[in-house]
């Protein structure tokens, strides 16, 4: 009987080894602007790391951000806190400060002191505006011996993914080409990160330039040509993109750093930095699970310049496929196969370049100049219509405005009348489909399309009072070329979600799930219970187990 028991236990162990080991490291890898369909669309050119992740993971193929303002700060905050902007307070890349009547950078904090470089022109940042803990914060709260780090080229991505109590968040300084940090994370800047320079690590890539490496016979048909007049940015609209053909907007002392930002090599550098961090900070080395967030950002810049279905984005993913192959091999050896969880997701999707596939020439691209002129007319008309002596618009963004409530003080006009007048002006613009204001987002249910996403995004003191929905496939931005994101349409909200590594089942799920589900699901995989509440839920427990 004893022998039988041993055999039985041994076979149980063999069948189900994952249940016995608890992960030593969890990594959220977010690829900025990786729209939900791209992994499938580009699969003909993927055979390495992305292919491996796609074919050996628990994949949720219907994953969306559930907020209206689909940009980097908001998306990452929803991923890392498991909550919607209404609760985490990051309502946009810039958030409205109703007390000060002004917009400020989502992670602004003028009290911090930079570490890692003497001088930088970057903005001073910290997580102080985030009203909820990050997944790393909760992991450290449940076990103070756990460590939490975040890295990204973008400061907002790193700071937001790291949260309040990260051991350290690192981001990229284009001038020094180094990863820097600041005094929010206390202590001294680590020696190993000093003088870790992108200009040196990526020396070969910078010298050789960015060449198209996808085998010609595997190019998907939707990316018919390399060159299109609607592609733009810092490069020519065709390969190769070299340091010499690169046209930086900024001063020459950032030229190398900006070349990295705008090519796949920025993200290659970041993955190299992440490996160095894992080694030097001993992540995944003991039984206290550690957290690491990696935010790849070059993907977003390349997407903005060339659009999601360009040869450039295709080549980016082809290169990322190789970079991640290398990164996974590193994790397998440094942490151990099945000893880590890697979550692949994104902060938002993107709109296809409207002018592509547009034989009717009806693509809607609104310049910032036109938008400003239109708003000015709405402001002047409203002033006249309500008989006001003050201009009735206080602040504007590309997805909303703040009324100047002072303009009705001492008149017999109430704020609802003012808001309705401005909304009807916005609704009359051909590129605006719908408006949502603070009254309806606070007090009432609505049957308007996309109301739920606007409701989730609306924060009492950090949102503009009037937000609007542009017409589908339209862009309101500064650029006359390229693409953008920021709407609640599916092309902007859909993102990949794949759990790779130490996970119970490797299957494909079609349930509709949200970015806010990632953190509660990760905590579930780690058996961490918490009193913090989430908008999302543990989708593995709910749908898979
Ligand atoms: Zn972007």
Coordinates of C-alpha atoms and ligand atoms in Angstrom, one line a residue:
X1 CA 0.0 0.0 0.0
X2 CA 2.8 2.3 0.9
X3 CA 4.5 1.7 -2.5
X4 CA 1.2 2.3 -4.3
X5 CA 0.8 5.6 -2.5
X6 CA 4.3 6.6 -3.5
X7 CA 3.5 5.8 -7.1
X8 CA 0.2 7.6 -6.9
X9 CA 1.8 10.7 -5.4
X10 CA 4.6 10.6 -8.0
X11 CA 2.1 10.3 -10.8
X12 CA 0.0 13.2 -9.4
X13 CA 3.2 15.3 -9.3
X14 CA 4.0 14.3 -12.8
X15 CA 0.5 15.2 -14.1
X16 CA 0.2 18.4 -12.3
X17 CA 3.6 19.9 -11.5
X18 CA 2.4 23.5 -11.8
X19 CA 0.2 23.2 -8.8
X20 CA 3.2 22.4 -6.6
X21 CA 5.4 25.3 -7.5
X22 CA 4.5 28.8 -6.9
X23 CA 5.8 31.4 -9.3
X24 CA 8.9 33.4 -8.3
X25 CA 8.4 36.2 -10.8
X26 CA 5.5 37.8 -12.5
X27 CA 6.0 40.1 -15.5
X28 CA 3.5 42.2 -17.2
X29 CA 4.8 43.0 -20.6
X30 CA 2.8 45.7 -22.3
X31 CA 3.5 46.5 -25.9
X32 CA 2.2 50.1 -26.5
X33 CA -0.4 50.3 -29.2
X34 CA -0.5 46.5 -29.8
X35 CA -4.0 46.2 -31.1
X36 CA -5.9 43.0 -30.3
X37 CA -5.9 41.7 -33.9
X38 CA -2.2 42.3 -34.8
X39 CA -0.9 39.1 -33.3
X40 CA -3.2 37.1 -35.6
X41 CA -2.8 39.4 -38.6
X42 CA 1.0 39.2 -38.4
X43 CA 1.2 35.5 -37.5
X44 CA 2.6 34.5 -40.9
X45 CA 5.8 36.4 -40.1
X46 CA 6.1 35.2 -36.5
X47 CA 8.0 32.0 -35.7
X48 CA 10.0 32.8 -32.6
X49 CA 9.1 34.4 -29.2
X50 CA 5.7 35.8 -30.0
X51 CA 4.8 32.5 -31.8
X52 CA 5.9 30.6 -28.7
X53 CA 3.9 32.8 -26.4
X54 CA 0.8 32.6 -28.7
X55 CA 1.0 28.8 -28.9
X56 CA 1.8 28.0 -25.3
X57 CA -0.4 30.3 -23.3
X58 CA -3.8 30.9 -21.9
X59 CA -5.1 33.4 -24.3
X60 CA -8.2 35.6 -24.0
X61 CA -8.8 36.7 -27.5
X62 CA -11.7 39.1 -26.7
X63 CA -10.0 41.6 -24.3
X64 CA -10.8 45.3 -24.2
X65 CA -10.1 48.4 -22.3
X66 CA -13.4 49.4 -20.7
X67 CA -12.8 53.2 -20.7
X68 CA -13.3 55.9 -23.3
X69 CA -10.0 57.7 -23.3
X70 CA -7.7 55.0 -24.8
X71 CA -4.2 56.3 -24.3
X72 CA -1.1 55.3 -22.6
X73 CA -1.5 56.6 -19.0
X74 CA -5.1 55.5 -18.7
X75 CA -4.6 52.0 -20.2
X76 CA -1.6 51.2 -18.0
X77 CA -3.4 52.5 -14.9
X78 CA -6.4 50.2 -15.6
X79 CA -4.0 47.2 -16.1
X80 CA -1.9 47.9 -13.0
X81 CA -4.7 48.8 -10.6
X82 CA -7.5 46.5 -11.8
X83 CA -9.8 49.6 -11.7
X84 CA -11.4 52.0 -14.1
X85 CA -10.3 55.7 -14.3
X86 CA -13.3 56.7 -12.2
X87 CA -11.5 55.0 -9.3
X88 CA -7.8 55.2 -10.2
X89 CA -8.0 58.8 -11.2
X90 CA -5.8 58.7 -14.3
X91 CA -8.4 60.0 -16.8
X92 CA -5.9 60.8 -19.6
X93 CA -2.3 61.4 -20.4
X94 CA -3.1 64.8 -19.0
X95 CA -5.7 65.0 -16.3
X96 CA -7.9 67.9 -15.4
X97 CA -7.3 69.5 -12.0
X98 CA -10.7 71.0 -11.2
X99 CA -9.4 72.9 -8.1
X100 CA -6.7 74.6 -10.1
X101 CA -8.8 74.8 -13.3
X102 CA -6.0 73.4 -15.4
X103 CA -4.7 70.4 -17.1
X104 CA -1.6 68.7 -15.8
X105 CA 0.5 65.7 -16.8
X106 CA -0.9 62.5 -15.4
X107 CA 2.2 61.7 -13.4
X108 CA 3.4 65.3 -12.7
X109 CA 5.2 65.9 -9.4
X110 CA 7.5 68.9 -9.1
X111 CA 8.8 67.8 -5.7
X112 CA 10.9 64.9 -7.0
X113 CA 14.7 65.0 -7.7
X114 CA 16.1 63.1 -10.7
X115 CA 18.5 60.2 -10.1
X116 CA 20.9 58.6 -12.6
X117 CA 21.8 61.8 -14.5
X118 CA 22.9 65.3 -13.5
X119 CA 20.6 67.1 -15.9
X120 CA 17.6 66.2 -18.0
X121 CA 14.9 68.1 -19.7
X122 CA 12.3 65.5 -18.8
X123 CA 9.3 66.3 -16.6
X124 CA 9.4 65.6 -12.9
X125 CA 7.1 62.8 -12.1
X126 CA 5.7 60.4 -9.4
X127 CA 2.7 58.2 -8.9
X128 CA 1.0 60.6 -6.5
X129 CA -2.1 61.1 -8.8
X130 CA -2.9 57.4 -8.9
X131 CA -5.6 56.7 -6.3
X132 CA -5.2 52.9 -6.2
X133 CA -2.4 50.5 -5.5
X134 CA -0.7 48.7 -8.4
X135 CA -0.5 44.9 -8.6
X136 CA 3.2 45.2 -7.5
X137 CA 2.1 47.3 -4.5
X138 CA -0.4 44.6 -3.5
X139 CA 2.2 41.9 -3.9
X140 CA 4.6 43.8 -1.7
X141 CA 1.8 44.6 0.8
X142 CA 1.1 40.8 1.2
X143 CA 4.8 40.0 1.4
X144 CA 7.2 42.8 2.3
X145 CA 10.1 40.6 1.1
X146 CA 8.7 40.6 -2.4
X147 CA 10.3 43.2 -4.8
X148 CA 8.6 45.3 -7.5
X149 CA 10.2 47.1 -10.4
X150 CA 9.0 48.7 -13.6
X151 CA 10.8 49.8 -16.7
X152 CA 9.7 51.7 -19.9
X153 CA 11.0 54.2 -22.3
X154 CA 8.0 56.4 -21.3
X155 CA 8.0 57.8 -17.8
X156 CA 4.2 57.7 -17.4
X157 CA 4.2 54.0 -18.3
X158 CA 6.9 53.0 -15.9
X159 CA 5.6 55.2 -13.0
X160 CA 2.0 54.0 -13.4
X161 CA 2.8 50.3 -13.8
X162 CA 5.2 50.5 -10.8
X163 CA 2.7 52.2 -8.6
X164 CA 3.3 53.8 -5.2
X165 CA 5.6 51.3 -3.6
X166 CA 7.8 50.0 -6.3
X167 CA 11.4 49.4 -5.3
X168 CA 12.1 51.5 -8.3
X169 CA 10.7 52.6 -11.6
X170 CA 13.1 53.4 -14.5
X171 CA 12.4 55.4 -17.7
X172 CA 14.4 56.6 -20.6
X173 CA 16.3 59.9 -20.9
X174 CA 16.9 60.6 -24.6
X175 CA 19.7 63.1 -24.0
X176 CA 22.0 60.7 -22.0
X177 CA 20.4 57.6 -23.6
X178 CA 20.2 56.2 -20.0
X179 CA 17.5 54.8 -17.9
X180 CA 16.8 57.2 -15.0
X181 CA 14.6 57.4 -11.9
X182 CA 14.0 59.8 -9.1
X183 CA 13.8 60.5 -5.4
X184 CA 10.3 59.1 -5.0
X185 CA 11.9 55.7 -4.8
X186 CA 14.3 56.8 -2.1
X187 CA 17.8 55.7 -1.5
X188 CA 20.6 55.8 -4.0
X189 CA 20.4 55.1 -7.7
X190 CA 21.9 51.6 -8.2
X191 CA 25.4 51.3 -9.4
X192 CA 24.6 48.7 -12.1
X193 CA 22.2 51.2 -13.8
X194 CA 24.7 54.1 -13.9
X195 CA 26.2 54.6 -17.3
X196 CA 24.0 51.9 -18.9
X197 CA 23.8 53.8 -22.2
X198 CA 21.6 53.1 -25.1
X199 CA 24.1 54.7 -27.4
X200 CA 26.6 52.0 -26.4
X201 CA 24.4 49.0 -26.0
X202 CA 22.7 49.7 -29.4
X203 CA 25.8 51.0 -31.1
X204 CA 25.7 48.5 -33.9
X205 CA 22.0 49.0 -34.6
X206 CA 22.4 52.8 -34.6
X207 CA 25.2 52.5 -37.1
X208 CA 23.5 50.0 -39.4
X209 CA 20.1 51.6 -39.3
X210 CA 16.6 50.0 -39.5
X211 CA 16.2 47.6 -42.4
X212 CA 13.2 45.6 -43.5
X213 CA 13.9 42.0 -42.6
X214 CA 10.6 40.2 -43.2
X215 CA 10.9 37.6 -46.0
X216 CA 9.1 39.1 -49.0
X217 CA 7.0 35.9 -49.6
X218 CA 5.5 36.2 -46.1
X219 CA 4.3 39.7 -46.3
X220 CA 0.5 39.7 -45.6
X221 CA -1.5 41.1 -48.4
X222 CA -3.0 43.9 -46.4
X223 CA 0.4 45.6 -46.3
X224 CA 0.6 45.9 -50.0
X225 CA 3.2 48.6 -50.3
X226 CA 6.0 50.0 -48.2
X227 CA 5.5 53.6 -49.3
X228 CA 2.3 55.7 -48.7
X229 CA 2.0 59.4 -48.6
X230 CA 0.0 59.2 -45.4
X231 CA 3.0 57.6 -43.6
X232 CA 5.1 60.2 -41.9
X233 CA 7.0 61.1 -38.9
X234 CA 10.7 61.4 -38.4
X235 CA 11.6 59.2 -41.3
X236 CA 11.0 58.8 -45.1
X237 CA 7.9 56.7 -45.8
X238 CA 10.0 53.8 -47.1
X239 CA 12.8 51.6 -45.9
X240 CA 15.6 51.7 -45.0
X241 CA 15.5 54.1 -42.1
X242 CA 19.0 55.1 -41.1
X243 CA 20.4 57.6 -38.7
X244 CA 21.2 59.8 -41.7
X245 CA 17.6 59.8 -43.1
X246 CA 16.2 60.4 -39.7
X247 CA 14.8 63.9 -39.2
X248 CA 14.5 64.6 -35.4
X249 CA 12.2 67.4 -34.3
X250 CA 14.4 68.1 -31.3
X251 CA 17.8 69.4 -30.6
X252 CA 20.9 67.5 -31.7
X253 CA 21.8 66.4 -28.2
X254 CA 18.8 64.1 -28.2
X255 CA 19.4 62.8 -31.7
X256 CA 20.7 59.3 -30.8
X257 CA 18.1 58.9 -28.0
X258 CA 15.2 59.9 -30.3
X259 CA 16.5 57.5 -33.0
X260 CA 16.1 54.8 -30.4
X261 CA 12.6 56.0 -29.4
X262 CA 11.4 55.8 -33.0
X263 CA 12.9 52.5 -34.1
X264 CA 12.5 48.9 -32.8
X265 CA 15.9 49.3 -31.2
X266 CA 14.5 51.4 -28.3
X267 CA 12.5 48.4 -27.2
X268 CA 15.4 46.0 -27.9
X269 CA 17.5 48.2 -25.5
X270 CA 14.7 48.2 -22.9
X271 CA 14.5 44.4 -22.9
X272 CA 18.3 44.3 -22.5
X273 CA 18.0 46.7 -19.6
X274 CA 15.2 44.5 -18.0
X275 CA 17.5 41.4 -18.2
X276 CA 20.3 43.4 -16.5
X277 CA 17.8 44.5 -13.8
X278 CA 16.6 40.9 -13.2
X279 CA 20.2 39.8 -12.7
X280 CA 21.4 42.7 -10.6
X281 CA 18.3 42.9 -8.4
X282 CA 18.0 39.1 -8.0
X283 CA 14.4 39.0 -9.2
X284 CA 12.8 35.6 -9.2
X285 CA 15.6 34.1 -7.1
X286 CA 13.8 33.1 -3.9
X287 CA 10.4 32.0 -2.8
X288 CA 9.1 35.6 -2.3
X289 CA 7.4 36.4 -5.6
X290 CA 8.7 39.5 -7.4
X291 CA 6.9 41.8 -9.8
X292 CA 8.3 43.4 -12.9
X293 CA 6.5 45.6 -15.5
X294 CA 8.0 46.1 -18.9
X295 CA 6.4 48.7 -21.1
X296 CA 7.7 48.7 -24.7
X297 CA 7.1 52.1 -26.2
X298 CA 8.9 52.3 -29.6
X299 CA 5.9 50.3 -30.9
X300 CA 3.6 53.3 -30.2
X301 CA 5.9 55.8 -32.0
X302 CA 6.3 53.5 -35.0
X303 CA 2.5 53.0 -35.1
X304 CA 1.8 56.7 -34.9
X305 CA 4.2 57.5 -37.8
X306 CA 3.2 54.7 -40.2
X307 CA -0.1 53.2 -39.1
X308 CA -0.9 49.7 -37.7
X309 CA -0.8 47.9 -41.1
X310 CA 2.4 49.4 -42.4
X311 CA 5.6 47.5 -43.4
X312 CA 7.3 49.3 -40.5
X313 CA 4.9 47.9 -37.9
X314 CA 5.1 44.5 -39.5
X315 CA 8.9 44.6 -39.3
X316 CA 8.7 45.9 -35.7
X317 CA 6.7 42.8 -34.7
X318 CA 9.0 40.5 -36.8
X319 CA 11.9 41.9 -34.8
X320 CA 10.1 41.8 -31.5
X321 CA 9.4 38.1 -32.2
X322 CA 13.2 37.6 -32.2
X323 CA 13.8 39.9 -29.2
X324 CA 11.2 38.0 -27.1
X325 CA 12.6 34.7 -28.1
X326 CA 15.9 35.8 -26.6
X327 CA 14.1 37.3 -23.5
X328 CA 12.2 34.1 -22.9
X329 CA 15.3 32.0 -23.1
X330 CA 16.9 34.3 -20.6
X331 CA 13.9 33.9 -18.2
X332 CA 14.0 30.1 -18.6
X333 CA 17.6 30.0 -17.5
X334 CA 17.7 32.9 -15.0
X335 CA 14.4 32.2 -13.3
X336 CA 13.5 28.7 -14.5
X337 CA 10.9 27.3 -16.9
X338 CA 7.4 27.3 -15.3
X339 CA 8.8 29.5 -12.4
X340 CA 7.5 32.7 -13.8
X341 CA 4.3 34.2 -15.3
X342 CA 4.6 36.5 -18.3
X343 CA 1.5 38.4 -19.2
X344 CA 1.4 40.0 -22.7
X345 CA -1.0 42.8 -23.2
X346 CA -1.2 46.4 -24.3
X347 CA -2.4 49.9 -23.2
X348 CA -4.6 50.5 -26.2
X349 CA -5.0 49.8 -29.9
X350 CA -5.0 52.2 -32.9
X351 CA -7.0 53.4 -35.8
X352 CA -5.9 52.3 -39.3
X353 CA -4.7 55.3 -41.3
X354 CA -8.1 56.7 -42.5
X355 CA -6.9 57.5 -46.0
X356 CA -5.8 53.9 -46.7
X357 CA -8.5 51.9 -48.5
X358 CA -10.5 55.1 -49.0
X359 CA -11.3 55.3 -52.7
X360 CA -14.3 57.6 -51.9
X361 CA -12.0 60.0 -50.3
X362 CA -14.2 60.4 -47.2
X363 CA -11.6 59.9 -44.6
X364 CA -11.9 62.2 -41.7
X365 CA -8.7 63.9 -40.5
X366 CA -9.2 67.0 -38.5
X367 CA -6.2 69.3 -37.9
X368 CA -5.7 70.9 -34.5
X369 CA -6.1 74.3 -36.2
X370 CA -9.5 73.4 -37.6
X371 CA -10.6 72.0 -34.2
X372 CA -9.5 75.2 -32.5
X373 CA -11.3 77.3 -35.0
X374 CA -14.5 75.2 -34.6
X375 CA -14.4 75.4 -30.8
X376 CA -13.9 79.2 -31.0
X377 CA -17.0 79.5 -33.2
X378 CA -19.0 77.3 -30.7
X379 CA -17.7 79.5 -27.9
X380 CA -18.7 82.8 -29.6
X381 CA -22.1 81.4 -30.7
X382 CA -22.9 80.2 -27.2
X383 CA -21.9 83.6 -25.8
X384 CA -24.2 85.4 -28.1
X385 CA -27.0 82.9 -27.8
X386 CA -27.0 83.0 -23.9
X387 CA -26.2 86.7 -23.8
X388 CA -23.0 86.2 -21.8
X389 CA -20.2 88.8 -21.5
X390 CA -17.5 86.2 -20.8
X391 CA -16.2 83.5 -23.1
X392 CA -17.8 80.2 -22.0
X393 CA -15.0 77.7 -22.7
X394 CA -12.2 77.3 -20.2
X395 CA -10.0 74.4 -21.3
X396 CA -9.9 72.1 -24.3
X397 CA -8.5 68.7 -25.2
X398 CA -8.9 66.6 -28.3
X399 CA -11.7 64.6 -26.6
X400 CA -13.4 67.2 -24.5
X401 CA -13.8 70.7 -23.1
X402 CA -14.3 72.4 -19.7
X403 CA -17.0 75.0 -19.7
X404 CA -16.1 78.3 -18.0
X405 CA -18.7 78.2 -15.3
X406 CA -17.6 81.6 -14.1
X407 CA -19.1 83.0 -17.3
X408 CA -22.6 82.5 -16.0
X409 CA -22.0 83.9 -12.6
X410 CA -24.5 86.8 -11.9
X411 CA -26.6 85.9 -14.9
X412 CA -29.9 84.0 -14.9
X413 CA -28.4 81.2 -17.0
X414 CA -27.9 77.9 -15.0
X415 CA -25.0 75.5 -15.6
X416 CA -27.1 72.9 -17.3
X417 CA -28.2 75.4 -19.9
X418 CA -24.6 76.4 -20.5
X419 CA -23.5 72.8 -20.8
X420 CA -26.4 71.9 -23.1
X421 CA -25.6 74.9 -25.4
X422 CA -21.9 73.9 -25.7
X423 CA -22.9 70.2 -26.3
X424 CA -25.3 71.1 -29.1
X425 CA -22.5 73.2 -30.7
X426 CA -20.1 70.2 -30.5
X427 CA -22.8 67.8 -31.8
X428 CA -23.2 70.0 -34.9
X429 CA -19.6 69.4 -36.0
X430 CA -19.5 66.8 -38.7
X431 CA -16.7 64.8 -37.0
X432 CA -18.4 64.5 -33.6
X433 CA -21.0 61.8 -33.1
X434 CA -22.0 62.3 -29.4
X435 CA -21.3 64.3 -26.3
X436 CA -21.3 63.2 -22.6
X437 CA -21.4 65.7 -19.8
X438 CA -20.8 65.5 -16.1
X439 CA -24.5 65.8 -15.2
X440 CA -25.5 62.7 -17.2
X441 CA -22.3 60.8 -16.3
X442 CA -22.9 61.4 -12.6
X443 CA -26.7 61.3 -12.1
X444 CA -28.4 59.3 -14.8
X445 CA -28.3 56.1 -16.7
X446 CA -28.2 56.6 -20.4
X447 CA -28.9 54.5 -23.5
X448 CA -26.3 56.4 -25.5
X449 CA -23.8 54.2 -27.3
X450 CA -20.5 54.0 -25.4
X451 CA -22.0 55.6 -22.3
X452 CA -20.5 52.8 -20.2
X453 CA -16.9 53.6 -21.3
X454 CA -17.5 57.3 -20.7
X455 CA -19.0 56.6 -17.3
X456 CA -16.0 54.5 -16.3
X457 CA -13.6 57.2 -17.4
X458 CA -15.4 60.0 -15.7
X459 CA -13.8 61.3 -12.4
X460 CA -15.5 64.0 -10.4
X461 CA -12.4 66.3 -10.0
X462 CA -10.1 64.9 -12.7
X463 CA -12.2 64.9 -15.9
X464 CA -13.3 67.7 -18.2
X465 CA -17.0 68.2 -17.7
X466 CA -17.9 67.7 -21.4
X467 CA -16.4 64.8 -23.4
X468 CA -17.2 63.8 -26.9
X469 CA -17.1 60.9 -29.3
X470 CA -15.6 61.5 -32.7
X471 CA -17.1 59.7 -35.7
X472 CA -15.6 56.2 -36.3
X473 CA -12.2 56.0 -38.1
X474 CA -11.6 59.7 -37.7
X475 CA -8.6 61.4 -36.3
X476 CA -8.5 64.7 -34.5
X477 CA -4.8 65.4 -34.1
X478 CA -1.9 67.7 -34.8
X479 CA -0.5 65.6 -37.6
X480 CA -1.5 65.6 -41.2
X481 CA -0.2 62.1 -41.6
X482 CA 0.1 58.9 -39.6
X483 CA -2.4 57.4 -37.1
X484 CA -3.7 57.8 -33.6
X485 CA -5.8 56.3 -30.9
X486 CA -7.9 57.6 -27.9
X487 CA -11.5 56.6 -28.7
X488 CA -13.8 54.0 -27.2
X489 CA -14.1 52.2 -30.6
X490 CA -13.0 48.6 -30.8
X491 CA -9.9 49.4 -32.8
X492 CA -8.7 51.5 -29.9
X493 CA -9.9 49.3 -27.0
X494 CA -9.1 45.8 -28.2
X495 CA -5.7 44.4 -26.9
X496 CA -4.1 41.0 -26.6
X497 CA -4.1 39.2 -23.3
X498 CA -2.0 36.1 -23.0
X499 CA -0.8 34.4 -19.8
X500 CA 2.5 32.5 -20.4
X501 CA 4.5 30.3 -18.1
X502 CA 3.3 29.0 -14.7
X503 CA -0.4 28.9 -15.5
X504 CA -3.0 26.1 -15.1
X505 CA -4.3 25.6 -18.6
X506 CA -3.0 26.7 -22.0
X507 CA -6.2 27.2 -24.1
X508 CA -7.9 30.0 -26.0
X509 CA -10.8 31.7 -24.4
X510 CA -13.4 33.8 -26.2
X511 CA -15.2 35.3 -23.2
X512 CA -15.3 39.1 -23.3
X513 CA -12.9 40.3 -20.6
X514 CA -11.2 43.6 -19.7
X515 CA -7.8 45.0 -18.9
X516 CA -9.0 45.6 -15.4
X517 CA -9.2 41.8 -15.0
X518 CA -5.5 41.3 -15.3
X519 CA -4.4 42.4 -11.8
X520 CA -7.1 40.4 -9.9
X521 CA -6.3 37.4 -12.1
X522 CA -2.6 37.6 -11.4
X523 CA -3.2 37.9 -7.7
X524 CA -5.5 34.8 -7.9
X525 CA -2.7 32.9 -9.6
X526 CA -0.4 33.8 -6.7
X527 CA -3.1 33.0 -4.1
X528 CA -2.9 36.5 -2.8
X529 CA -6.0 37.7 -1.1
X530 CA -6.5 41.4 -0.5
X531 CA -9.0 43.8 0.9
X532 CA -8.5 46.2 -2.1
X533 CA -11.5 46.2 -4.4
X534 CA -11.3 46.0 -8.2
X535 CA -13.6 46.7 -11.1
X536 CA -12.1 43.6 -12.8
X537 CA -12.3 40.0 -11.6
X538 CA -10.3 36.9 -11.6
X539 CA -11.1 35.5 -15.1
X540 CA -9.1 32.3 -14.7
X541 CA -11.1 31.4 -11.6
X542 CA -14.3 32.5 -13.3
X543 CA -13.9 30.9 -16.8
X544 CA -11.0 28.5 -16.8
X545 CA -10.6 26.5 -13.5
Ligands
LIG1 ZN1 0.2 56.5 -28.8

